[in-house]
Amino acid sequence: MITVSELSKAYRGFTALDDISFTIKPREVVSIIGPSGSGKSTLLRTLNLLVLPDAGQITIGDESVNAKNLHRININRLRRKTSMVFQHYNLFRNKTALENITEVLRFARKLGRKEADEKALEYLNRVGLHDKASSYPAMLSGGQQQRVGIARALSLEPEVILMDEPTSSLDPEMRRGILKLIAEIASQNITMAIVTHEMNFARDISNRLFFMDQGKLIAQGTPDEIIHGHAGGRIDAFVNDFEI
Ligand code: ADP
Ligand code: MG
């Protein structure tokens, strides 16, 4: 269970997150939608404390941090509850596909070399890349690099996987493959929060959609409630720009 209450973040006086509260239940898949600049990335980055909040509380499982009380040890503990898939993959260029995964397993999870190798191979297999273990990112297509990013996030076996526009850097053909992979993962009882502009995908795989605008979480509901709910104003205007 993830509980966020009254979360706020400003960048030099500019409010990027404005009093955000929500819960995400175990095994729930939530897609975060909304216009560019509405605070979607900031919200995900605050959930794993890459960005530190100015106010509010985040609880993931049995770990909690409050903006008033940000200690390194609590930050690290909460961070271990999450893993992130990035738009630009964020792979180490000088490490193979396998090493990109074993590196985090060994240093963030303290696994031994053999255990890390086994787990990394298991997850590369799961994303269809068992034959690319020793390839460097430069030798892989964008879609394959994102598969490594997804395998790495899965291998950490976190309470929640956070994905920030995981298909935005890909051309349409590869995008389809990655959307299919994420849909498969979503159906496997993994808790996920995904920022995406892929409205059909979001509708199909999500238990709920969160709609953000100008730093506020202005609506949360089932895909049907958000897309066909005629909430009016900004949401209808946004949703109507997509052919659903
Ligand atoms: P989204 O992901 O919805 O496009 P972001 O969370 O990236 O939105 O950004 C929300 C707002 O915060 C934007 O206006 C953006 O310019 C601003 N912002 C994001 N990161 C920073 C930063 N590191 N410093 C200053 N402003 C930022
Ligand atoms: Mg963003």
PDB file of C-alpha atoms and ligand atoms in Angstrom:
ATOM      1  CA  MET A   1       0.000   0.000   0.000  1.00  0.00           C
ATOM      2  CA  ILE A   2       1.223   3.470  -0.893  1.00  0.00           C
ATOM      3  CA  THR A   3      -0.187   6.433   0.969  1.00  0.00           C
ATOM      4  CA  VAL A   4       0.719   9.967   0.006  1.00  0.00           C
ATOM      5  CA  SER A   5      -0.666  12.831   2.015  1.00  0.00           C
ATOM      6  CA  GLU A   6      -0.511  16.556   1.452  1.00  0.00           C
ATOM      7  CA  LEU A   7       2.615  16.339  -0.678  1.00  0.00           C
ATOM      8  CA  SER A   8       4.002  19.614  -2.000  1.00  0.00           C
ATOM      9  CA  LYS A   9       7.132  20.624  -3.875  1.00  0.00           C
ATOM     10  CA  ALA A  10       8.256  24.003  -5.186  1.00  0.00           C
ATOM     11  CA  TYR A  11      11.244  24.787  -7.392  1.00  0.00           C
ATOM     12  CA  ARG A  12      12.474  28.244  -6.408  1.00  0.00           C
ATOM     13  CA  GLY A  13       8.975  29.518  -5.695  1.00  0.00           C
ATOM     14  CA  PHE A  14       7.303  27.645  -8.589  1.00  0.00           C
ATOM     15  CA  THR A  15       4.792  25.128  -7.262  1.00  0.00           C
ATOM     16  CA  ALA A  16       5.339  21.811  -9.071  1.00  0.00           C
ATOM     17  CA  LEU A  17       3.303  19.663  -6.657  1.00  0.00           C
ATOM     18  CA  ASP A  18       0.426  21.243  -4.784  1.00  0.00           C
ATOM     19  CA  ASP A  19      -1.038  19.374  -1.826  1.00  0.00           C
ATOM     20  CA  ILE A  20      -1.277  15.907  -3.411  1.00  0.00           C
ATOM     21  CA  SER A  21      -2.955  13.032  -1.561  1.00  0.00           C
ATOM     22  CA  PHE A  22      -3.789   9.522  -2.759  1.00  0.00           C
ATOM     23  CA  THR A  23      -3.439   5.855  -1.999  1.00  0.00           C
ATOM     24  CA  ILE A  24      -2.410   3.022  -4.310  1.00  0.00           C
ATOM     25  CA  LYS A  25      -3.427  -0.447  -3.216  1.00  0.00           C
ATOM     26  CA  PRO A  26      -1.198  -3.508  -3.519  1.00  0.00           C
ATOM     27  CA  ARG A  27      -1.268  -4.914  -7.068  1.00  0.00           C
ATOM     28  CA  GLU A  28      -2.997  -1.818  -8.350  1.00  0.00           C
ATOM     29  CA  VAL A  29      -1.893  -0.283 -11.661  1.00  0.00           C
ATOM     30  CA  VAL A  30      -2.315   3.487 -11.821  1.00  0.00           C
ATOM     31  CA  SER A  31      -1.554   5.616 -14.862  1.00  0.00           C
ATOM     32  CA  ILE A  32      -0.809   9.274 -14.330  1.00  0.00           C
ATOM     33  CA  ILE A  33      -1.962  11.474 -17.191  1.00  0.00           C
ATOM     34  CA  GLY A  34      -2.126  15.191 -17.787  1.00  0.00           C
ATOM     35  CA  PRO A  35      -0.590  17.984 -19.825  1.00  0.00           C
ATOM     36  CA  SER A  36       3.130  18.569 -20.127  1.00  0.00           C
ATOM     37  CA  GLY A  37       4.501  20.469 -17.148  1.00  0.00           C
ATOM     38  CA  SER A  38       1.678  19.399 -14.837  1.00  0.00           C
ATOM     39  CA  GLY A  39       4.059  17.732 -12.346  1.00  0.00           C
ATOM     40  CA  LYS A  40       3.816  14.056 -13.357  1.00  0.00           C
ATOM     41  CA  SER A  41       7.577  13.424 -13.403  1.00  0.00           C
ATOM     42  CA  THR A  42       8.070  15.430 -10.229  1.00  0.00           C
ATOM     43  CA  LEU A  43       5.461  13.278  -8.509  1.00  0.00           C
ATOM     44  CA  LEU A  44       7.177  10.014  -9.531  1.00  0.00           C
ATOM     45  CA  ARG A  45      10.601  11.374  -8.622  1.00  0.00           C
ATOM     46  CA  THR A  46       9.272  12.487  -5.239  1.00  0.00           C
ATOM     47  CA  LEU A  47       7.828   9.011  -4.611  1.00  0.00           C
ATOM     48  CA  ASN A  48      11.327   7.547  -4.757  1.00  0.00           C
ATOM     49  CA  LEU A  49      12.898  10.661  -3.209  1.00  0.00           C
ATOM     50  CA  LEU A  50      15.061  11.571  -6.199  1.00  0.00           C
ATOM     51  CA  VAL A  51      13.262  14.856  -5.497  1.00  0.00           C
ATOM     52  CA  LEU A  52      12.730  15.720  -1.833  1.00  0.00           C
ATOM     53  CA  PRO A  53       9.302  17.071  -0.884  1.00  0.00           C
ATOM     54  CA  ASP A  54       8.824  20.405   0.917  1.00  0.00           C
ATOM     55  CA  ALA A  55       5.777  19.155   2.780  1.00  0.00           C
ATOM     56  CA  GLY A  56       3.749  16.003   3.233  1.00  0.00           C
ATOM     57  CA  GLN A  57       4.216  12.348   3.947  1.00  0.00           C
ATOM     58  CA  ILE A  58       4.914   9.269   1.828  1.00  0.00           C
ATOM     59  CA  THR A  59       4.325   5.748   3.120  1.00  0.00           C
ATOM     60  CA  ILE A  60       5.235   2.674   1.085  1.00  0.00           C
ATOM     61  CA  GLY A  61       4.582  -0.602   2.859  1.00  0.00           C
ATOM     62  CA  ASP A  62       6.104  -0.356   6.309  1.00  0.00           C
ATOM     63  CA  GLU A  63       8.334   2.644   5.554  1.00  0.00           C
ATOM     64  CA  SER A  64       7.336   6.273   5.940  1.00  0.00           C
ATOM     65  CA  VAL A  65       9.015   9.599   5.425  1.00  0.00           C
ATOM     66  CA  ASN A  66       7.751  13.017   6.311  1.00  0.00           C
ATOM     67  CA  ALA A  67       9.113  16.169   4.676  1.00  0.00           C
ATOM     68  CA  LYS A  68       9.683  17.585   8.149  1.00  0.00           C
ATOM     69  CA  ASN A  69      11.885  14.699   9.073  1.00  0.00           C
ATOM     70  CA  LEU A  70      14.039  13.625   6.117  1.00  0.00           C
ATOM     71  CA  HIS A  71      16.846  11.481   7.426  1.00  0.00           C
ATOM     72  CA  ARG A  72      19.263   9.727   5.081  1.00  0.00           C
ATOM     73  CA  ILE A  73      18.469   6.338   6.585  1.00  0.00           C
ATOM     74  CA  ASN A  74      14.703   6.762   6.080  1.00  0.00           C
ATOM     75  CA  ILE A  75      15.252   8.068   2.564  1.00  0.00           C
ATOM     76  CA  ASN A  76      17.307   5.005   1.665  1.00  0.00           C
ATOM     77  CA  ARG A  77      14.801   2.628   3.218  1.00  0.00           C
ATOM     78  CA  LEU A  78      11.881   4.141   1.357  1.00  0.00           C
ATOM     79  CA  ARG A  79      13.878   4.240  -1.879  1.00  0.00           C
ATOM     80  CA  ARG A  80      14.448   0.502  -1.631  1.00  0.00           C
ATOM     81  CA  LYS A  81      10.669   0.008  -1.845  1.00  0.00           C
ATOM     82  CA  THR A  82      10.620   1.393  -5.384  1.00  0.00           C
ATOM     83  CA  SER A  83      12.327   1.044  -8.711  1.00  0.00           C
ATOM     84  CA  MET A  84      12.126   3.308 -11.716  1.00  0.00           C
ATOM     85  CA  VAL A  85      11.908   2.862 -15.484  1.00  0.00           C
ATOM     86  CA  PHE A  86      13.011   6.014 -17.302  1.00  0.00           C
ATOM     87  CA  GLN A  87      12.085   7.537 -20.644  1.00  0.00           C
ATOM     88  CA  HIS A  88      15.725   7.491 -21.771  1.00  0.00           C
ATOM     89  CA  TYR A  89      16.450   4.060 -20.217  1.00  0.00           C
ATOM     90  CA  ASN A  90      19.303   5.410 -18.026  1.00  0.00           C
ATOM     91  CA  LEU A  91      21.595   2.455 -18.678  1.00  0.00           C
ATOM     92  CA  PHE A  92      25.317   2.486 -17.900  1.00  0.00           C
ATOM     93  CA  ARG A  93      26.904   2.801 -21.361  1.00  0.00           C
ATOM     94  CA  ASN A  94      30.065   0.957 -20.346  1.00  0.00           C
ATOM     95  CA  LYS A  95      28.274  -2.063 -18.906  1.00  0.00           C
ATOM     96  CA  THR A  96      26.621  -4.993 -20.636  1.00  0.00           C
ATOM     97  CA  ALA A  97      22.905  -5.691 -20.383  1.00  0.00           C
ATOM     98  CA  LEU A  98      23.643  -8.245 -17.673  1.00  0.00           C
ATOM     99  CA  GLU A  99      25.991  -5.933 -15.763  1.00  0.00           C
ATOM    100  CA  ASN A 100      23.428  -3.114 -15.868  1.00  0.00           C
ATOM    101  CA  ILE A 101      21.221  -5.363 -13.756  1.00  0.00           C
ATOM    102  CA  THR A 102      23.821  -7.085 -11.584  1.00  0.00           C
ATOM    103  CA  GLU A 103      25.354  -3.714 -10.670  1.00  0.00           C
ATOM    104  CA  VAL A 104      22.193  -2.591  -8.850  1.00  0.00           C
ATOM    105  CA  LEU A 105      21.523  -6.047  -7.413  1.00  0.00           C
ATOM    106  CA  ARG A 106      25.015  -6.207  -5.938  1.00  0.00           C
ATOM    107  CA  PHE A 107      25.260  -2.661  -4.655  1.00  0.00           C
ATOM    108  CA  ALA A 108      21.656  -1.718  -3.860  1.00  0.00           C
ATOM    109  CA  ARG A 109      20.550  -5.186  -2.791  1.00  0.00           C
ATOM    110  CA  LYS A 110      23.897  -6.567  -1.574  1.00  0.00           C
ATOM    111  CA  LEU A 111      23.578  -9.818  -3.515  1.00  0.00           C
ATOM    112  CA  GLY A 112      26.665 -11.920  -4.165  1.00  0.00           C
ATOM    113  CA  ARG A 113      28.021 -12.194  -7.694  1.00  0.00           C
ATOM    114  CA  LYS A 114      26.530 -15.599  -8.460  1.00  0.00           C
ATOM    115  CA  GLU A 115      23.109 -14.785  -7.085  1.00  0.00           C
ATOM    116  CA  ALA A 116      23.077 -11.435  -8.909  1.00  0.00           C
ATOM    117  CA  ASP A 117      24.061 -13.092 -12.201  1.00  0.00           C
ATOM    118  CA  GLU A 118      21.337 -15.710 -11.854  1.00  0.00           C
ATOM    119  CA  LYS A 119      18.659 -13.206 -11.025  1.00  0.00           C
ATOM    120  CA  ALA A 120      19.737 -10.839 -13.813  1.00  0.00           C
ATOM    121  CA  LEU A 121      19.579 -13.683 -16.360  1.00  0.00           C
ATOM    122  CA  GLU A 122      16.172 -14.735 -15.072  1.00  0.00           C
ATOM    123  CA  TYR A 123      14.829 -11.210 -15.641  1.00  0.00           C
ATOM    124  CA  LEU A 124      16.551 -10.734 -19.005  1.00  0.00           C
ATOM    125  CA  ASN A 125      14.831 -13.943 -20.004  1.00  0.00           C
ATOM    126  CA  ARG A 126      11.522 -12.600 -18.818  1.00  0.00           C
ATOM    127  CA  VAL A 127      11.788  -9.549 -21.104  1.00  0.00           C
ATOM    128  CA  GLY A 128      12.925 -11.666 -24.058  1.00  0.00           C
ATOM    129  CA  LEU A 129      16.621 -10.710 -23.990  1.00  0.00           C
ATOM    130  CA  HIS A 130      18.345 -13.897 -22.797  1.00  0.00           C
ATOM    131  CA  ASP A 131      20.607 -13.819 -25.868  1.00  0.00           C
ATOM    132  CA  LYS A 132      21.698 -10.200 -25.290  1.00  0.00           C
ATOM    133  CA  ALA A 133      23.191 -10.567 -21.825  1.00  0.00           C
ATOM    134  CA  SER A 134      26.684  -9.620 -22.972  1.00  0.00           C
ATOM    135  CA  SER A 135      25.648  -6.818 -25.360  1.00  0.00           C
ATOM    136  CA  TYR A 136      26.439  -3.204 -24.540  1.00  0.00           C
ATOM    137  CA  PRO A 137      23.644  -0.599 -24.795  1.00  0.00           C
ATOM    138  CA  ALA A 138      25.131   0.843 -28.009  1.00  0.00           C
ATOM    139  CA  MET A 139      24.619  -2.560 -29.666  1.00  0.00           C
ATOM    140  CA  LEU A 140      20.952  -2.712 -28.663  1.00  0.00           C
ATOM    141  CA  SER A 141      17.904  -1.053 -30.242  1.00  0.00           C
ATOM    142  CA  GLY A 142      15.941   1.483 -28.196  1.00  0.00           C
ATOM    143  CA  GLY A 143      13.305  -1.138 -27.514  1.00  0.00           C
ATOM    144  CA  GLN A 144      15.910  -3.623 -26.329  1.00  0.00           C
ATOM    145  CA  GLN A 145      17.539  -0.992 -24.103  1.00  0.00           C
ATOM    146  CA  GLN A 146      14.187  -0.264 -22.517  1.00  0.00           C
ATOM    147  CA  ARG A 147      13.697  -4.005 -21.983  1.00  0.00           C
ATOM    148  CA  VAL A 148      16.947  -3.992 -20.008  1.00  0.00           C
ATOM    149  CA  GLY A 149      15.627  -1.006 -18.020  1.00  0.00           C
ATOM    150  CA  ILE A 150      12.420  -2.908 -17.290  1.00  0.00           C
ATOM    151  CA  ALA A 151      14.297  -6.104 -16.371  1.00  0.00           C
ATOM    152  CA  ARG A 152      16.462  -4.070 -13.998  1.00  0.00           C
ATOM    153  CA  ALA A 153      13.399  -2.503 -12.339  1.00  0.00           C
ATOM    154  CA  LEU A 154      11.691  -5.902 -12.011  1.00  0.00           C
ATOM    155  CA  SER A 155      14.820  -7.604 -10.667  1.00  0.00           C
ATOM    156  CA  LEU A 156      14.815  -5.336  -7.637  1.00  0.00           C
ATOM    157  CA  GLU A 157      11.422  -6.852  -6.750  1.00  0.00           C
ATOM    158  CA  PRO A 158      10.188  -3.586  -5.242  1.00  0.00           C
ATOM    159  CA  GLU A 159       6.800  -2.847  -3.669  1.00  0.00           C
ATOM    160  CA  VAL A 160       6.076  -0.501  -6.538  1.00  0.00           C
ATOM    161  CA  ILE A 161       7.549   0.043 -10.002  1.00  0.00           C
ATOM    162  CA  LEU A 162       7.488   3.635 -11.214  1.00  0.00           C
ATOM    163  CA  MET A 163       7.624   4.270 -14.960  1.00  0.00           C
ATOM    164  CA  ASP A 164       8.074   7.729 -16.454  1.00  0.00           C
ATOM    165  CA  GLU A 165       6.957   7.778 -20.090  1.00  0.00           C
ATOM    166  CA  PRO A 166       8.618   4.423 -20.784  1.00  0.00           C
ATOM    167  CA  THR A 167       7.735   4.473 -24.488  1.00  0.00           C
ATOM    168  CA  SER A 168       8.140   8.153 -25.376  1.00  0.00           C
ATOM    169  CA  SER A 169      11.626   7.742 -26.858  1.00  0.00           C
ATOM    170  CA  LEU A 170      10.700   4.799 -29.075  1.00  0.00           C
ATOM    171  CA  ASP A 171       9.500   4.659 -32.643  1.00  0.00           C
ATOM    172  CA  PRO A 172       5.999   3.205 -33.159  1.00  0.00           C
ATOM    173  CA  GLU A 173       7.086  -0.331 -33.933  1.00  0.00           C
ATOM    174  CA  MET A 174       9.199  -0.718 -30.820  1.00  0.00           C
ATOM    175  CA  ARG A 175       6.642   1.176 -28.780  1.00  0.00           C
ATOM    176  CA  ARG A 176       4.075  -1.532 -29.445  1.00  0.00           C
ATOM    177  CA  GLY A 177       6.415  -4.247 -28.165  1.00  0.00           C
ATOM    178  CA  ILE A 178       7.209  -2.358 -24.967  1.00  0.00           C
ATOM    179  CA  LEU A 179       3.539  -1.512 -24.346  1.00  0.00           C
ATOM    180  CA  LYS A 180       2.748  -5.212 -24.729  1.00  0.00           C
ATOM    181  CA  LEU A 181       5.501  -6.148 -22.267  1.00  0.00           C
ATOM    182  CA  ILE A 182       4.290  -3.576 -19.716  1.00  0.00           C
ATOM    183  CA  ALA A 183       0.717  -4.813 -20.150  1.00  0.00           C
ATOM    184  CA  GLU A 184       1.915  -8.359 -19.406  1.00  0.00           C
ATOM    185  CA  ILE A 185       3.729  -7.146 -16.287  1.00  0.00           C
ATOM    186  CA  ALA A 186       0.643  -5.183 -15.225  1.00  0.00           C
ATOM    187  CA  SER A 187      -1.407  -8.371 -15.352  1.00  0.00           C
ATOM    188  CA  GLN A 188       1.025 -10.155 -13.017  1.00  0.00           C
ATOM    189  CA  ASN A 189      -0.022  -8.596  -9.736  1.00  0.00           C
ATOM    190  CA  ILE A 190       2.733  -6.011  -9.629  1.00  0.00           C
ATOM    191  CA  THR A 191       2.003  -2.568  -8.205  1.00  0.00           C
ATOM    192  CA  MET A 192       2.806   0.116 -10.754  1.00  0.00           C
ATOM    193  CA  ALA A 193       2.484   3.847 -11.275  1.00  0.00           C
ATOM    194  CA  ILE A 194       3.049   4.814 -14.908  1.00  0.00           C
ATOM    195  CA  VAL A 195       3.248   8.267 -16.432  1.00  0.00           C
ATOM    196  CA  THR A 196       2.115   7.912 -20.023  1.00  0.00           C
ATOM    197  CA  HIS A 197       0.584   9.743 -22.951  1.00  0.00           C
ATOM    198  CA  GLU A 198      -0.638   6.443 -24.422  1.00  0.00           C
ATOM    199  CA  MET A 199      -4.299   6.846 -23.563  1.00  0.00           C
ATOM    200  CA  ASN A 200      -5.578   3.590 -25.045  1.00  0.00           C
ATOM    201  CA  PHE A 201      -2.863   1.691 -23.228  1.00  0.00           C
ATOM    202  CA  ALA A 202      -3.568   3.540 -19.964  1.00  0.00           C
ATOM    203  CA  ARG A 203      -7.259   2.769 -20.276  1.00  0.00           C
ATOM    204  CA  ASP A 204      -6.655  -0.907 -20.992  1.00  0.00           C
ATOM    205  CA  ILE A 205      -4.110  -1.763 -18.309  1.00  0.00           C
ATOM    206  CA  SER A 206      -4.949   0.575 -15.421  1.00  0.00           C
ATOM    207  CA  ASN A 207      -7.180   0.032 -12.436  1.00  0.00           C
ATOM    208  CA  ARG A 208      -7.284   3.784 -12.025  1.00  0.00           C
ATOM    209  CA  LEU A 209      -6.151   6.947 -13.767  1.00  0.00           C
ATOM    210  CA  PHE A 210      -4.836  10.021 -11.999  1.00  0.00           C
ATOM    211  CA  PHE A 211      -5.230  13.300 -13.869  1.00  0.00           C
ATOM    212  CA  MET A 212      -2.775  16.061 -12.998  1.00  0.00           C
ATOM    213  CA  ASP A 213      -2.928  19.705 -13.942  1.00  0.00           C
ATOM    214  CA  GLN A 214      -0.731  22.573 -12.744  1.00  0.00           C
ATOM    215  CA  GLY A 215       0.756  20.570  -9.892  1.00  0.00           C
ATOM    216  CA  LYS A 216      -2.586  19.362  -8.603  1.00  0.00           C
ATOM    217  CA  LEU A 217      -4.091  15.894  -8.704  1.00  0.00           C
ATOM    218  CA  ILE A 218      -7.449  17.075  -9.936  1.00  0.00           C
ATOM    219  CA  ALA A 219      -9.146  13.727 -10.573  1.00  0.00           C
ATOM    220  CA  GLN A 220      -8.667  10.067  -9.780  1.00  0.00           C
ATOM    221  CA  GLY A 221     -10.977   7.286 -10.850  1.00  0.00           C
ATOM    222  CA  THR A 222     -11.453   4.245 -13.024  1.00  0.00           C
ATOM    223  CA  PRO A 223     -10.482   4.728 -16.677  1.00  0.00           C
ATOM    224  CA  ASP A 224     -14.163   4.831 -17.539  1.00  0.00           C
ATOM    225  CA  GLU A 225     -14.883   7.491 -14.933  1.00  0.00           C
ATOM    226  CA  ILE A 226     -11.997   9.674 -16.090  1.00  0.00           C
ATOM    227  CA  ILE A 227     -12.334   9.189 -19.850  1.00  0.00           C
ATOM    228  CA  HIS A 228     -16.099   9.037 -20.225  1.00  0.00           C
ATOM    229  CA  GLY A 229     -17.097  10.713 -16.977  1.00  0.00           C
ATOM    230  CA  HIS A 230     -17.517  14.170 -18.507  1.00  0.00           C
ATOM    231  CA  ALA A 231     -15.686  15.685 -15.605  1.00  0.00           C
ATOM    232  CA  GLY A 232     -15.667  18.844 -17.679  1.00  0.00           C
ATOM    233  CA  GLY A 233     -13.080  21.533 -18.194  1.00  0.00           C
ATOM    234  CA  ARG A 234      -9.449  20.509 -18.413  1.00  0.00           C
ATOM    235  CA  ILE A 235      -9.980  16.756 -18.316  1.00  0.00           C
ATOM    236  CA  ASP A 236     -12.491  16.633 -21.169  1.00  0.00           C
ATOM    237  CA  ALA A 237     -10.321  18.989 -23.209  1.00  0.00           C
ATOM    238  CA  PHE A 238      -7.270  16.794 -22.615  1.00  0.00           C
ATOM    239  CA  VAL A 239      -8.993  13.461 -23.216  1.00  0.00           C
ATOM    240  CA  ASN A 240     -10.736  14.715 -26.354  1.00  0.00           C
ATOM    241  CA  ASP A 241      -7.352  15.375 -27.944  1.00  0.00           C
ATOM    242  CA  PHE A 242      -6.864  11.606 -28.099  1.00  0.00           C
ATOM    243  CA  GLU A 243      -8.880   9.284 -30.269  1.00  0.00           C
ATOM    244  CA  ILE A 244     -10.085   6.680 -27.822  1.00  0.00           C
TER     245      ILE A 244
HETATM  246  P1  ADP B   1       5.524  16.743 -16.401  1.00  0.00           P
HETATM  247  O1  ADP B   1       6.310  15.499 -16.131  1.00  0.00           O
HETATM  248  O2  ADP B   1       4.061  16.624 -16.089  1.00  0.00           O
HETATM  249  O3  ADP B   1       5.723  17.268 -17.796  1.00  0.00           O
HETATM  250  P2  ADP B   1       7.369  17.961 -14.534  1.00  0.00           P
HETATM  251  O4  ADP B   1       7.135  17.314 -13.234  1.00  0.00           O
HETATM  252  O5  ADP B   1       8.565  17.562 -15.305  1.00  0.00           O
HETATM  253  O6  ADP B   1       6.046  17.892 -15.409  1.00  0.00           O
HETATM  254  O7  ADP B   1       7.504  19.518 -14.299  1.00  0.00           O
HETATM  255  C1  ADP B   1       6.511  20.261 -13.591  1.00  0.00           C
HETATM  256  C2  ADP B   1       6.959  21.711 -13.552  1.00  0.00           C
HETATM  257  O8  ADP B   1       8.102  21.848 -12.707  1.00  0.00           O
HETATM  258  C3  ADP B   1       7.350  22.247 -14.902  1.00  0.00           C
HETATM  259  O9  ADP B   1       6.905  23.587 -15.017  1.00  0.00           O
HETATM  260  C4  ADP B   1       8.856  22.191 -14.895  1.00  0.00           C
HETATM  261  O10 ADP B   1       9.409  23.200 -15.685  1.00  0.00           O
HETATM  262  C5  ADP B   1       9.175  22.417 -13.421  1.00  0.00           C
HETATM  263  N1  ADP B   1      10.410  21.713 -13.035  1.00  0.00           N
HETATM  264  C6  ADP B   1      10.618  20.374 -13.090  1.00  0.00           C
HETATM  265  N2  ADP B   1      11.849  20.052 -12.639  1.00  0.00           N
HETATM  266  C7  ADP B   1      12.443  21.220 -12.287  1.00  0.00           C
HETATM  267  C8  ADP B   1      13.720  21.569 -11.729  1.00  0.00           C
HETATM  268  N3  ADP B   1      14.641  20.634 -11.453  1.00  0.00           N
HETATM  269  N4  ADP B   1      13.964  22.886 -11.504  1.00  0.00           N
HETATM  270  C9  ADP B   1      13.050  23.837 -11.780  1.00  0.00           C
HETATM  271  N5  ADP B   1      11.818  23.578 -12.281  1.00  0.00           N
HETATM  272  C10 ADP B   1      11.514  22.290 -12.543  1.00  0.00           C
HETATM  273 MG    MG B   2       7.518  14.350 -17.358  1.00  0.00          MG
END
